[in-house]
Amino acid sequence: MRFTKQTLYRAARTFLQAALSYMVVNIAAADLIQDTDTLKTTLIGLSVASVAAGLAAVMNLEQ
């Protein structure tokens, strides 16, 4: 399996799609300065987006 520029591009695109979708849905509840629970939830959501991007990269590795 090879890691190519195409694989990196797809992983980055998947990360951006997941991260932006998460942020758009949760932007109304994002009071990151006053509420530490919201900050924790936001960071967990971004971690999930990172995992999705990693899975996309692995699934798109060339044989």
JSON list of N, CA, C and O in Angstrom, two decimals:
[
{"chain": "A", "resi": 1, "resn": "MET", "atom": "N", "xyz": [0.83, -1.17, 0.00]},
{"chain": "A", "resi": 1, "resn": "MET", "atom": "CA", "xyz": [0.00, 0.00, 0.00]},
{"chain": "A", "resi": 1, "resn": "MET", "atom": "C", "xyz": [0.88, 1.24, 0.00]},
{"chain": "A", "resi": 1, "resn": "MET", "atom": "O", "xyz": [1.88, 1.28, 0.69]},
{"chain": "A", "resi": 2, "resn": "ARG", "atom": "N", "xyz": [0.46, 2.26, -0.74]},
{"chain": "A", "resi": 2, "resn": "ARG", "atom": "CA", "xyz": [1.22, 3.49, -0.84]},
{"chain": "A", "resi": 2, "resn": "ARG", "atom": "C", "xyz": [0.38, 4.68, -0.40]},
{"chain": "A", "resi": 2, "resn": "ARG", "atom": "O", "xyz": [-0.80, 4.76, -0.69]},
{"chain": "A", "resi": 3, "resn": "PHE", "atom": "N", "xyz": [1.04, 5.61, 0.27]},
{"chain": "A", "resi": 3, "resn": "PHE", "atom": "CA", "xyz": [0.40, 6.86, 0.68]},
{"chain": "A", "resi": 3, "resn": "PHE", "atom": "C", "xyz": [0.76, 7.91, -0.36]},
{"chain": "A", "resi": 3, "resn": "PHE", "atom": "O", "xyz": [1.91, 8.28, -0.49]},
{"chain": "A", "resi": 4, "resn": "THR", "atom": "N", "xyz": [-0.22, 8.37, -1.13]},
{"chain": "A", "resi": 4, "resn": "THR", "atom": "CA", "xyz": [0.03, 9.31, -2.21]},
{"chain": "A", "resi": 4, "resn": "THR", "atom": "C", "xyz": [-0.55, 10.69, -1.90]},
{"chain": "A", "resi": 4, "resn": "THR", "atom": "O", "xyz": [-1.24, 10.86, -0.90]},
{"chain": "A", "resi": 5, "resn": "LYS", "atom": "N", "xyz": [-0.29, 11.65, -2.77]},
{"chain": "A", "resi": 5, "resn": "LYS", "atom": "CA", "xyz": [-0.87, 12.98, -2.61]},
{"chain": "A", "resi": 5, "resn": "LYS", "atom": "C", "xyz": [-2.40, 12.91, -2.68]},
{"chain": "A", "resi": 5, "resn": "LYS", "atom": "O", "xyz": [-3.09, 13.65, -1.99]},
{"chain": "A", "resi": 6, "resn": "GLN", "atom": "N", "xyz": [-2.90, 12.02, -3.52]},
{"chain": "A", "resi": 6, "resn": "GLN", "atom": "CA", "xyz": [-4.35, 11.83, -3.65]},
{"chain": "A", "resi": 6, "resn": "GLN", "atom": "C", "xyz": [-4.94, 11.36, -2.32]},
{"chain": "A", "resi": 6, "resn": "GLN", "atom": "O", "xyz": [-6.00, 11.83, -1.91]},
{"chain": "A", "resi": 7, "resn": "THR", "atom": "N", "xyz": [-4.24, 10.47, -1.64]},
{"chain": "A", "resi": 7, "resn": "THR", "atom": "CA", "xyz": [-4.71, 9.97, -0.35]},
{"chain": "A", "resi": 7, "resn": "THR", "atom": "C", "xyz": [-4.73, 11.09, 0.68]},
{"chain": "A", "resi": 7, "resn": "THR", "atom": "O", "xyz": [-5.69, 11.24, 1.43]},
{"chain": "A", "resi": 8, "resn": "LEU", "atom": "N", "xyz": [-3.67, 11.89, 0.71]},
{"chain": "A", "resi": 8, "resn": "LEU", "atom": "CA", "xyz": [-3.61, 13.02, 1.63]},
{"chain": "A", "resi": 8, "resn": "LEU", "atom": "C", "xyz": [-4.72, 14.02, 1.34]},
{"chain": "A", "resi": 8, "resn": "LEU", "atom": "O", "xyz": [-5.38, 14.53, 2.26]},
{"chain": "A", "resi": 9, "resn": "TYR", "atom": "N", "xyz": [-4.96, 14.30, 0.07]},
{"chain": "A", "resi": 9, "resn": "TYR", "atom": "CA", "xyz": [-6.02, 15.23, -0.33]},
{"chain": "A", "resi": 9, "resn": "TYR", "atom": "C", "xyz": [-7.39, 14.72, 0.14]},
{"chain": "A", "resi": 9, "resn": "TYR", "atom": "O", "xyz": [-8.17, 15.47, 0.70]},
{"chain": "A", "resi": 10, "resn": "ARG", "atom": "N", "xyz": [-7.65, 13.45, -0.07]},
{"chain": "A", "resi": 10, "resn": "ARG", "atom": "CA", "xyz": [-8.95, 12.88, 0.34]},
{"chain": "A", "resi": 10, "resn": "ARG", "atom": "C", "xyz": [-9.11, 12.89, 1.85]},
{"chain": "A", "resi": 10, "resn": "ARG", "atom": "O", "xyz": [-10.20, 13.16, 2.37]},
{"chain": "A", "resi": 11, "resn": "ALA", "atom": "N", "xyz": [-8.03, 12.61, 2.59]},
{"chain": "A", "resi": 11, "resn": "ALA", "atom": "CA", "xyz": [-8.11, 12.63, 4.05]},
{"chain": "A", "resi": 11, "resn": "ALA", "atom": "C", "xyz": [-8.37, 14.05, 4.55]},
{"chain": "A", "resi": 11, "resn": "ALA", "atom": "O", "xyz": [-9.20, 14.26, 5.44]},
{"chain": "A", "resi": 12, "resn": "ALA", "atom": "N", "xyz": [-7.68, 15.03, 3.97]},
{"chain": "A", "resi": 12, "resn": "ALA", "atom": "CA", "xyz": [-7.88, 16.42, 4.38]},
{"chain": "A", "resi": 12, "resn": "ALA", "atom": "C", "xyz": [-9.29, 16.89, 4.04]},
{"chain": "A", "resi": 12, "resn": "ALA", "atom": "O", "xyz": [-9.94, 17.57, 4.85]},
{"chain": "A", "resi": 13, "resn": "ARG", "atom": "N", "xyz": [-9.78, 16.51, 2.88]},
{"chain": "A", "resi": 13, "resn": "ARG", "atom": "CA", "xyz": [-11.14, 16.89, 2.48]},
{"chain": "A", "resi": 13, "resn": "ARG", "atom": "C", "xyz": [-12.17, 16.27, 3.41]},
{"chain": "A", "resi": 13, "resn": "ARG", "atom": "O", "xyz": [-13.12, 16.94, 3.84]},
{"chain": "A", "resi": 14, "resn": "THR", "atom": "N", "xyz": [-11.98, 15.02, 3.77]},
{"chain": "A", "resi": 14, "resn": "THR", "atom": "CA", "xyz": [-12.90, 14.35, 4.69]},
{"chain": "A", "resi": 14, "resn": "THR", "atom": "C", "xyz": [-12.88, 15.02, 6.06]},
{"chain": "A", "resi": 14, "resn": "THR", "atom": "O", "xyz": [-13.93, 15.22, 6.68]},
{"chain": "A", "resi": 15, "resn": "PHE", "atom": "N", "xyz": [-11.67, 15.38, 6.53]},
{"chain": "A", "resi": 15, "resn": "PHE", "atom": "CA", "xyz": [-11.56, 16.06, 7.81]},
{"chain": "A", "resi": 15, "resn": "PHE", "atom": "C", "xyz": [-12.32, 17.39, 7.77]},
{"chain": "A", "resi": 15, "resn": "PHE", "atom": "O", "xyz": [-13.08, 17.70, 8.68]},
{"chain": "A", "resi": 16, "resn": "LEU", "atom": "N", "xyz": [-12.10, 18.17, 6.73]},
{"chain": "A", "resi": 16, "resn": "LEU", "atom": "CA", "xyz": [-12.77, 19.46, 6.63]},
{"chain": "A", "resi": 16, "resn": "LEU", "atom": "C", "xyz": [-14.28, 19.32, 6.56]},
{"chain": "A", "resi": 16, "resn": "LEU", "atom": "O", "xyz": [-15.01, 20.07, 7.21]},
{"chain": "A", "resi": 17, "resn": "GLN", "atom": "N", "xyz": [-14.76, 18.34, 5.82]},
{"chain": "A", "resi": 17, "resn": "GLN", "atom": "CA", "xyz": [-16.20, 18.13, 5.72]},
{"chain": "A", "resi": 17, "resn": "GLN", "atom": "C", "xyz": [-16.79, 17.78, 7.08]},
{"chain": "A", "resi": 17, "resn": "GLN", "atom": "O", "xyz": [-17.82, 18.34, 7.49]},
{"chain": "A", "resi": 18, "resn": "ALA", "atom": "N", "xyz": [-16.16, 16.86, 7.78]},
{"chain": "A", "resi": 18, "resn": "ALA", "atom": "CA", "xyz": [-16.68, 16.45, 9.08]},
{"chain": "A", "resi": 18, "resn": "ALA", "atom": "C", "xyz": [-16.55, 17.57, 10.11]},
{"chain": "A", "resi": 18, "resn": "ALA", "atom": "O", "xyz": [-17.49, 17.82, 10.87]},
{"chain": "A", "resi": 19, "resn": "ALA", "atom": "N", "xyz": [-15.42, 18.26, 10.14]},
{"chain": "A", "resi": 19, "resn": "ALA", "atom": "CA", "xyz": [-15.20, 19.31, 11.12]},
{"chain": "A", "resi": 19, "resn": "ALA", "atom": "C", "xyz": [-16.14, 20.49, 10.88]},
{"chain": "A", "resi": 19, "resn": "ALA", "atom": "O", "xyz": [-16.75, 21.01, 11.83]},
{"chain": "A", "resi": 20, "resn": "LEU", "atom": "N", "xyz": [-16.28, 20.92, 9.65]},
{"chain": "A", "resi": 20, "resn": "LEU", "atom": "CA", "xyz": [-17.16, 22.04, 9.35]},
{"chain": "A", "resi": 20, "resn": "LEU", "atom": "C", "xyz": [-18.62, 21.70, 9.63]},
{"chain": "A", "resi": 20, "resn": "LEU", "atom": "O", "xyz": [-19.37, 22.52, 10.16]},
{"chain": "A", "resi": 21, "resn": "SER", "atom": "N", "xyz": [-19.02, 20.49, 9.28]},
{"chain": "A", "resi": 21, "resn": "SER", "atom": "CA", "xyz": [-20.40, 20.07, 9.57]},
{"chain": "A", "resi": 21, "resn": "SER", "atom": "C", "xyz": [-20.66, 20.08, 11.06]},
{"chain": "A", "resi": 21, "resn": "SER", "atom": "O", "xyz": [-21.70, 20.56, 11.52]},
{"chain": "A", "resi": 22, "resn": "TYR", "atom": "N", "xyz": [-19.73, 19.58, 11.82]},
{"chain": "A", "resi": 22, "resn": "TYR", "atom": "CA", "xyz": [-19.87, 19.56, 13.27]},
{"chain": "A", "resi": 22, "resn": "TYR", "atom": "C", "xyz": [-19.96, 20.97, 13.83]},
{"chain": "A", "resi": 22, "resn": "TYR", "atom": "O", "xyz": [-20.80, 21.27, 14.68]},
{"chain": "A", "resi": 23, "resn": "MET", "atom": "N", "xyz": [-19.11, 21.86, 13.34]},
{"chain": "A", "resi": 23, "resn": "MET", "atom": "CA", "xyz": [-19.11, 23.24, 13.83]},
{"chain": "A", "resi": 23, "resn": "MET", "atom": "C", "xyz": [-20.40, 23.98, 13.48]},
{"chain": "A", "resi": 23, "resn": "MET", "atom": "O", "xyz": [-20.94, 24.72, 14.30]},
{"chain": "A", "resi": 24, "resn": "VAL", "atom": "N", "xyz": [-20.89, 23.77, 12.28]},
{"chain": "A", "resi": 24, "resn": "VAL", "atom": "CA", "xyz": [-22.12, 24.44, 11.86]},
{"chain": "A", "resi": 24, "resn": "VAL", "atom": "C", "xyz": [-23.29, 24.00, 12.72]},
{"chain": "A", "resi": 24, "resn": "VAL", "atom": "O", "xyz": [-24.11, 24.82, 13.14]},
{"chain": "A", "resi": 25, "resn": "VAL", "atom": "N", "xyz": [-23.37, 22.73, 13.01]},
{"chain": "A", "resi": 25, "resn": "VAL", "atom": "CA", "xyz": [-24.49, 22.23, 13.81]},
{"chain": "A", "resi": 25, "resn": "VAL", "atom": "C", "xyz": [-24.41, 22.73, 15.24]},
{"chain": "A", "resi": 25, "resn": "VAL", "atom": "O", "xyz": [-25.43, 23.06, 15.84]},
{"chain": "A", "resi": 26, "resn": "ASN", "atom": "N", "xyz": [-23.21, 22.84, 15.79]},
{"chain": "A", "resi": 26, "resn": "ASN", "atom": "CA", "xyz": [-23.05, 23.20, 17.21]},
{"chain": "A", "resi": 26, "resn": "ASN", "atom": "C", "xyz": [-22.68, 24.65, 17.46]},
{"chain": "A", "resi": 26, "resn": "ASN", "atom": "O", "xyz": [-22.39, 25.02, 18.59]},
{"chain": "A", "resi": 27, "resn": "ILE", "atom": "N", "xyz": [-22.70, 25.50, 16.44]},
{"chain": "A", "resi": 27, "resn": "ILE", "atom": "CA", "xyz": [-22.27, 26.88, 16.62]},
{"chain": "A", "resi": 27, "resn": "ILE", "atom": "C", "xyz": [-23.19, 27.65, 17.57]},
{"chain": "A", "resi": 27, "resn": "ILE", "atom": "O", "xyz": [-22.73, 28.54, 18.30]},
{"chain": "A", "resi": 28, "resn": "ALA", "atom": "N", "xyz": [-24.44, 27.31, 17.63]},
{"chain": "A", "resi": 28, "resn": "ALA", "atom": "CA", "xyz": [-25.38, 28.03, 18.51]},
{"chain": "A", "resi": 28, "resn": "ALA", "atom": "C", "xyz": [-25.07, 27.79, 19.98]},
{"chain": "A", "resi": 28, "resn": "ALA", "atom": "O", "xyz": [-25.29, 28.67, 20.81]},
{"chain": "A", "resi": 29, "resn": "ALA", "atom": "N", "xyz": [-24.54, 26.64, 20.31]},
{"chain": "A", "resi": 29, "resn": "ALA", "atom": "CA", "xyz": [-24.27, 26.31, 21.71]},
{"chain": "A", "resi": 29, "resn": "ALA", "atom": "C", "xyz": [-22.81, 26.55, 22.10]},
{"chain": "A", "resi": 29, "resn": "ALA", "atom": "O", "xyz": [-22.41, 26.21, 23.20]},
{"chain": "A", "resi": 30, "resn": "ALA", "atom": "N", "xyz": [-22.03, 27.15, 21.23]},
{"chain": "A", "resi": 30, "resn": "ALA", "atom": "CA", "xyz": [-20.59, 27.28, 21.47]},
{"chain": "A", "resi": 30, "resn": "ALA", "atom": "C", "xyz": [-20.26, 28.53, 22.28]},
{"chain": "A", "resi": 30, "resn": "ALA", "atom": "O", "xyz": [-20.01, 29.59, 21.73]},
{"chain": "A", "resi": 31, "resn": "ASP", "atom": "N", "xyz": [-20.30, 28.42, 23.59]},
{"chain": "A", "resi": 31, "resn": "ASP", "atom": "CA", "xyz": [-19.82, 29.46, 24.49]},
{"chain": "A", "resi": 31, "resn": "ASP", "atom": "C", "xyz": [-18.56, 28.90, 25.15]},
{"chain": "A", "resi": 31, "resn": "ASP", "atom": "O", "xyz": [-18.58, 28.44, 26.28]},
{"chain": "A", "resi": 32, "resn": "LEU", "atom": "N", "xyz": [-17.46, 28.92, 24.41]},
{"chain": "A", "resi": 32, "resn": "LEU", "atom": "CA", "xyz": [-16.25, 28.22, 24.81]},
{"chain": "A", "resi": 32, "resn": "LEU", "atom": "C", "xyz": [-15.54, 28.88, 25.99]},
{"chain": "A", "resi": 32, "resn": "LEU", "atom": "O", "xyz": [-14.77, 28.23, 26.69]},
{"chain": "A", "resi": 33, "resn": "ILE", "atom": "N", "xyz": [-15.78, 30.15, 26.22]},
{"chain": "A", "resi": 33, "resn": "ILE", "atom": "CA", "xyz": [-15.07, 30.86, 27.29]},
{"chain": "A", "resi": 33, "resn": "ILE", "atom": "C", "xyz": [-15.69, 30.54, 28.65]},
{"chain": "A", "resi": 33, "resn": "ILE", "atom": "O", "xyz": [-14.98, 30.28, 29.62]},
{"chain": "A", "resi": 34, "resn": "GLN", "atom": "N", "xyz": [-17.00, 30.53, 28.74]},
{"chain": "A", "resi": 34, "resn": "GLN", "atom": "CA", "xyz": [-17.68, 30.37, 30.02]},
{"chain": "A", "resi": 34, "resn": "GLN", "atom": "C", "xyz": [-17.95, 28.91, 30.40]},
{"chain": "A", "resi": 34, "resn": "GLN", "atom": "O", "xyz": [-17.98, 28.57, 31.56]},
{"chain": "A", "resi": 35, "resn": "ASP", "atom": "N", "xyz": [-18.14, 28.07, 29.42]},
{"chain": "A", "resi": 35, "resn": "ASP", "atom": "CA", "xyz": [-18.60, 26.71, 29.69]},
{"chain": "A", "resi": 35, "resn": "ASP", "atom": "C", "xyz": [-17.54, 25.70, 29.24]},
{"chain": "A", "resi": 35, "resn": "ASP", "atom": "O", "xyz": [-17.31, 25.50, 28.06]},
{"chain": "A", "resi": 36, "resn": "THR", "atom": "N", "xyz": [-16.88, 25.05, 30.21]},
{"chain": "A", "resi": 36, "resn": "THR", "atom": "CA", "xyz": [-15.83, 24.10, 29.87]},
{"chain": "A", "resi": 36, "resn": "THR", "atom": "C", "xyz": [-16.41, 22.81, 29.30]},
{"chain": "A", "resi": 36, "resn": "THR", "atom": "O", "xyz": [-15.72, 22.11, 28.55]},
{"chain": "A", "resi": 37, "resn": "ASP", "atom": "N", "xyz": [-17.65, 22.48, 29.63]},
{"chain": "A", "resi": 37, "resn": "ASP", "atom": "CA", "xyz": [-18.28, 21.29, 29.07]},
{"chain": "A", "resi": 37, "resn": "ASP", "atom": "C", "xyz": [-18.46, 21.43, 27.56]},
{"chain": "A", "resi": 37, "resn": "ASP", "atom": "O", "xyz": [-18.28, 20.48, 26.81]},
{"chain": "A", "resi": 38, "resn": "THR", "atom": "N", "xyz": [-18.81, 22.63, 27.13]},
{"chain": "A", "resi": 38, "resn": "THR", "atom": "CA", "xyz": [-18.97, 22.87, 25.69]},
{"chain": "A", "resi": 38, "resn": "THR", "atom": "C", "xyz": [-17.64, 22.76, 24.98]},
{"chain": "A", "resi": 38, "resn": "THR", "atom": "O", "xyz": [-17.55, 22.20, 23.89]},
{"chain": "A", "resi": 39, "resn": "LEU", "atom": "N", "xyz": [-16.58, 23.28, 25.60]},
{"chain": "A", "resi": 39, "resn": "LEU", "atom": "CA", "xyz": [-15.25, 23.16, 25.02]},
{"chain": "A", "resi": 39, "resn": "LEU", "atom": "C", "xyz": [-14.85, 21.69, 24.89]},
{"chain": "A", "resi": 39, "resn": "LEU", "atom": "O", "xyz": [-14.34, 21.27, 23.85]},
{"chain": "A", "resi": 40, "resn": "LYS", "atom": "N", "xyz": [-15.11, 20.92, 25.93]},
{"chain": "A", "resi": 40, "resn": "LYS", "atom": "CA", "xyz": [-14.79, 19.49, 25.90]},
{"chain": "A", "resi": 40, "resn": "LYS", "atom": "C", "xyz": [-15.56, 18.79, 24.79]},
{"chain": "A", "resi": 40, "resn": "LYS", "atom": "O", "xyz": [-15.00, 18.00, 24.03]},
{"chain": "A", "resi": 41, "resn": "THR", "atom": "N", "xyz": [-16.84, 19.09, 24.65]},
{"chain": "A", "resi": 41, "resn": "THR", "atom": "CA", "xyz": [-17.67, 18.49, 23.61]},
{"chain": "A", "resi": 41, "resn": "THR", "atom": "C", "xyz": [-17.16, 18.87, 22.22]},
{"chain": "A", "resi": 41, "resn": "THR", "atom": "O", "xyz": [-17.10, 18.03, 21.32]},
{"chain": "A", "resi": 42, "resn": "THR", "atom": "N", "xyz": [-16.76, 20.13, 22.07]},
{"chain": "A", "resi": 42, "resn": "THR", "atom": "CA", "xyz": [-16.24, 20.58, 20.78]},
{"chain": "A", "resi": 42, "resn": "THR", "atom": "C", "xyz": [-14.96, 19.85, 20.42]},
{"chain": "A", "resi": 42, "resn": "THR", "atom": "O", "xyz": [-14.78, 19.42, 19.28]},
{"chain": "A", "resi": 43, "resn": "LEU", "atom": "N", "xyz": [-14.07, 19.70, 21.38]},
{"chain": "A", "resi": 43, "resn": "LEU", "atom": "CA", "xyz": [-12.81, 19.00, 21.11]},
{"chain": "A", "resi": 43, "resn": "LEU", "atom": "C", "xyz": [-13.03, 17.52, 20.80]},
{"chain": "A", "resi": 43, "resn": "LEU", "atom": "O", "xyz": [-12.36, 16.95, 19.95]},
{"chain": "A", "resi": 44, "resn": "ILE", "atom": "N", "xyz": [-14.00, 16.91, 21.46]},
{"chain": "A", "resi": 44, "resn": "ILE", "atom": "CA", "xyz": [-14.33, 15.51, 21.16]},
{"chain": "A", "resi": 44, "resn": "ILE", "atom": "C", "xyz": [-14.87, 15.41, 19.74]},
{"chain": "A", "resi": 44, "resn": "ILE", "atom": "O", "xyz": [-14.50, 14.50, 18.99]},
{"chain": "A", "resi": 45, "resn": "GLY", "atom": "N", "xyz": [-15.72, 16.34, 19.35]},
{"chain": "A", "resi": 45, "resn": "GLY", "atom": "CA", "xyz": [-16.25, 16.34, 17.98]},
{"chain": "A", "resi": 45, "resn": "GLY", "atom": "C", "xyz": [-15.16, 16.49, 16.94]},
{"chain": "A", "resi": 45, "resn": "GLY", "atom": "O", "xyz": [-15.16, 15.82, 15.90]},
{"chain": "A", "resi": 46, "resn": "LEU", "atom": "N", "xyz": [-14.20, 17.38, 17.20]},
{"chain": "A", "resi": 46, "resn": "LEU", "atom": "CA", "xyz": [-13.09, 17.54, 16.26]},
{"chain": "A", "resi": 46, "resn": "LEU", "atom": "C", "xyz": [-12.20, 16.30, 16.23]},
{"chain": "A", "resi": 46, "resn": "LEU", "atom": "O", "xyz": [-11.64, 15.96, 15.19]},
{"chain": "A", "resi": 47, "resn": "SER", "atom": "N", "xyz": [-12.09, 15.61, 17.35]},
{"chain": "A", "resi": 47, "resn": "SER", "atom": "CA", "xyz": [-11.35, 14.35, 17.37]},
{"chain": "A", "resi": 47, "resn": "SER", "atom": "C", "xyz": [-12.03, 13.30, 16.50]},
{"chain": "A", "resi": 47, "resn": "SER", "atom": "O", "xyz": [-11.37, 12.55, 15.79]},
{"chain": "A", "resi": 48, "resn": "VAL", "atom": "N", "xyz": [-13.35, 13.27, 16.56]},
{"chain": "A", "resi": 48, "resn": "VAL", "atom": "CA", "xyz": [-14.11, 12.34, 15.72]},
{"chain": "A", "resi": 48, "resn": "VAL", "atom": "C", "xyz": [-13.87, 12.67, 14.24]},
{"chain": "A", "resi": 48, "resn": "VAL", "atom": "O", "xyz": [-13.70, 11.77, 13.41]},
{"chain": "A", "resi": 49, "resn": "ALA", "atom": "N", "xyz": [-13.82, 13.96, 13.92]},
{"chain": "A", "resi": 49, "resn": "ALA", "atom": "CA", "xyz": [-13.54, 14.37, 12.54]},
{"chain": "A", "resi": 49, "resn": "ALA", "atom": "C", "xyz": [-12.15, 13.90, 12.12]},
{"chain": "A", "resi": 49, "resn": "ALA", "atom": "O", "xyz": [-11.94, 13.46, 10.98]},
{"chain": "A", "resi": 50, "resn": "SER", "atom": "N", "xyz": [-11.19, 13.97, 13.03]},
{"chain": "A", "resi": 50, "resn": "SER", "atom": "CA", "xyz": [-9.84, 13.51, 12.72]},
{"chain": "A", "resi": 50, "resn": "SER", "atom": "C", "xyz": [-9.80, 12.00, 12.47]},
{"chain": "A", "resi": 50, "resn": "SER", "atom": "O", "xyz": [-9.12, 11.52, 11.57]},
{"chain": "A", "resi": 51, "resn": "VAL", "atom": "N", "xyz": [-10.53, 11.26, 13.28]},
{"chain": "A", "resi": 51, "resn": "VAL", "atom": "CA", "xyz": [-10.59, 9.81, 13.09]},
{"chain": "A", "resi": 51, "resn": "VAL", "atom": "C", "xyz": [-11.24, 9.48, 11.74]},
{"chain": "A", "resi": 51, "resn": "VAL", "atom": "O", "xyz": [-10.78, 8.59, 11.02]},
{"chain": "A", "resi": 52, "resn": "ALA", "atom": "N", "xyz": [-12.28, 10.21, 11.38]},
{"chain": "A", "resi": 52, "resn": "ALA", "atom": "CA", "xyz": [-12.93, 10.00, 10.08]},
{"chain": "A", "resi": 52, "resn": "ALA", "atom": "C", "xyz": [-11.95, 10.25, 8.95]},
{"chain": "A", "resi": 52, "resn": "ALA", "atom": "O", "xyz": [-11.90, 9.50, 7.97]},
{"chain": "A", "resi": 53, "resn": "ALA", "atom": "N", "xyz": [-11.14, 11.29, 9.08]},
{"chain": "A", "resi": 53, "resn": "ALA", "atom": "CA", "xyz": [-10.14, 11.58, 8.04]},
{"chain": "A", "resi": 53, "resn": "ALA", "atom": "C", "xyz": [-9.08, 10.48, 7.97]},
{"chain": "A", "resi": 53, "resn": "ALA", "atom": "O", "xyz": [-8.66, 10.07, 6.89]},
{"chain": "A", "resi": 54, "resn": "GLY", "atom": "N", "xyz": [-8.68, 9.98, 9.12]},
{"chain": "A", "resi": 54, "resn": "GLY", "atom": "CA", "xyz": [-7.70, 8.88, 9.14]},
{"chain": "A", "resi": 54, "resn": "GLY", "atom": "C", "xyz": [-8.26, 7.62, 8.49]},
{"chain": "A", "resi": 54, "resn": "GLY", "atom": "O", "xyz": [-7.57, 6.93, 7.74]},
{"chain": "A", "resi": 55, "resn": "LEU", "atom": "N", "xyz": [-9.51, 7.31, 8.79]},
{"chain": "A", "resi": 55, "resn": "LEU", "atom": "CA", "xyz": [-10.14, 6.15, 8.16]},
{"chain": "A", "resi": 55, "resn": "LEU", "atom": "C", "xyz": [-10.25, 6.33, 6.65]},
{"chain": "A", "resi": 55, "resn": "LEU", "atom": "O", "xyz": [-10.04, 5.39, 5.88]},
{"chain": "A", "resi": 56, "resn": "ALA", "atom": "N", "xyz": [-10.57, 7.55, 6.22]},
{"chain": "A", "resi": 56, "resn": "ALA", "atom": "CA", "xyz": [-10.64, 7.82, 4.77]},
{"chain": "A", "resi": 56, "resn": "ALA", "atom": "C", "xyz": [-9.28, 7.62, 4.13]},
{"chain": "A", "resi": 56, "resn": "ALA", "atom": "O", "xyz": [-9.19, 7.07, 3.02]},
{"chain": "A", "resi": 57, "resn": "ALA", "atom": "N", "xyz": [-8.23, 8.04, 4.80]},
{"chain": "A", "resi": 57, "resn": "ALA", "atom": "CA", "xyz": [-6.88, 7.87, 4.25]},
{"chain": "A", "resi": 57, "resn": "ALA", "atom": "C", "xyz": [-6.53, 6.40, 4.11]},
{"chain": "A", "resi": 57, "resn": "ALA", "atom": "O", "xyz": [-6.00, 5.95, 3.09]},
{"chain": "A", "resi": 58, "resn": "VAL", "atom": "N", "xyz": [-6.84, 5.61, 5.14]},
{"chain": "A", "resi": 58, "resn": "VAL", "atom": "CA", "xyz": [-6.53, 4.18, 5.09]},
{"chain": "A", "resi": 58, "resn": "VAL", "atom": "C", "xyz": [-7.34, 3.48, 4.01]},
{"chain": "A", "resi": 58, "resn": "VAL", "atom": "O", "xyz": [-6.83, 2.64, 3.27]},
{"chain": "A", "resi": 59, "resn": "MET", "atom": "N", "xyz": [-8.62, 3.86, 3.88]},
{"chain": "A", "resi": 59, "resn": "MET", "atom": "CA", "xyz": [-9.47, 3.22, 2.88]},
{"chain": "A", "resi": 59, "resn": "MET", "atom": "C", "xyz": [-9.06, 3.57, 1.45]},
{"chain": "A", "resi": 59, "resn": "MET", "atom": "O", "xyz": [-9.35, 2.82, 0.52]},
{"chain": "A", "resi": 60, "resn": "ASN", "atom": "N", "xyz": [-8.36, 4.71, 1.27]},
{"chain": "A", "resi": 60, "resn": "ASN", "atom": "CA", "xyz": [-7.98, 5.13, -0.07]},
{"chain": "A", "resi": 60, "resn": "ASN", "atom": "C", "xyz": [-6.53, 4.84, -0.42]},
{"chain": "A", "resi": 60, "resn": "ASN", "atom": "O", "xyz": [-6.04, 5.33, -1.43]},
{"chain": "A", "resi": 61, "resn": "LEU", "atom": "N", "xyz": [-5.83, 4.06, 0.40]},
{"chain": "A", "resi": 61, "resn": "LEU", "atom": "CA", "xyz": [-4.47, 3.69, 0.05]},
{"chain": "A", "resi": 61, "resn": "LEU", "atom": "C", "xyz": [-4.47, 2.82, -1.20]},
{"chain": "A", "resi": 61, "resn": "LEU", "atom": "O", "xyz": [-5.32, 1.94, -1.35]},
{"chain": "A", "resi": 62, "resn": "GLU", "atom": "N", "xyz": [-3.52, 3.10, -2.08]},
{"chain": "A", "resi": 62, "resn": "GLU", "atom": "CA", "xyz": [-3.45, 2.33, -3.31]},
{"chain": "A", "resi": 62, "resn": "GLU", "atom": "C", "xyz": [-2.78, 0.99, -3.04]},
{"chain": "A", "resi": 62, "resn": "GLU", "atom": "O", "xyz": [-1.85, 0.89, -2.27]},
{"chain": "A", "resi": 63, "resn": "GLN", "atom": "N", "xyz": [-3.23, -0.02, -3.73]},
{"chain": "A", "resi": 63, "resn": "GLN", "atom": "CA", "xyz": [-2.69, -1.37, -3.56]},
{"chain": "A", "resi": 63, "resn": "GLN", "atom": "C", "xyz": [-1.31, -1.49, -4.16]},
{"chain": "A", "resi": 63, "resn": "GLN", "atom": "O", "xyz": [-0.97, -0.98, -5.12]}
]
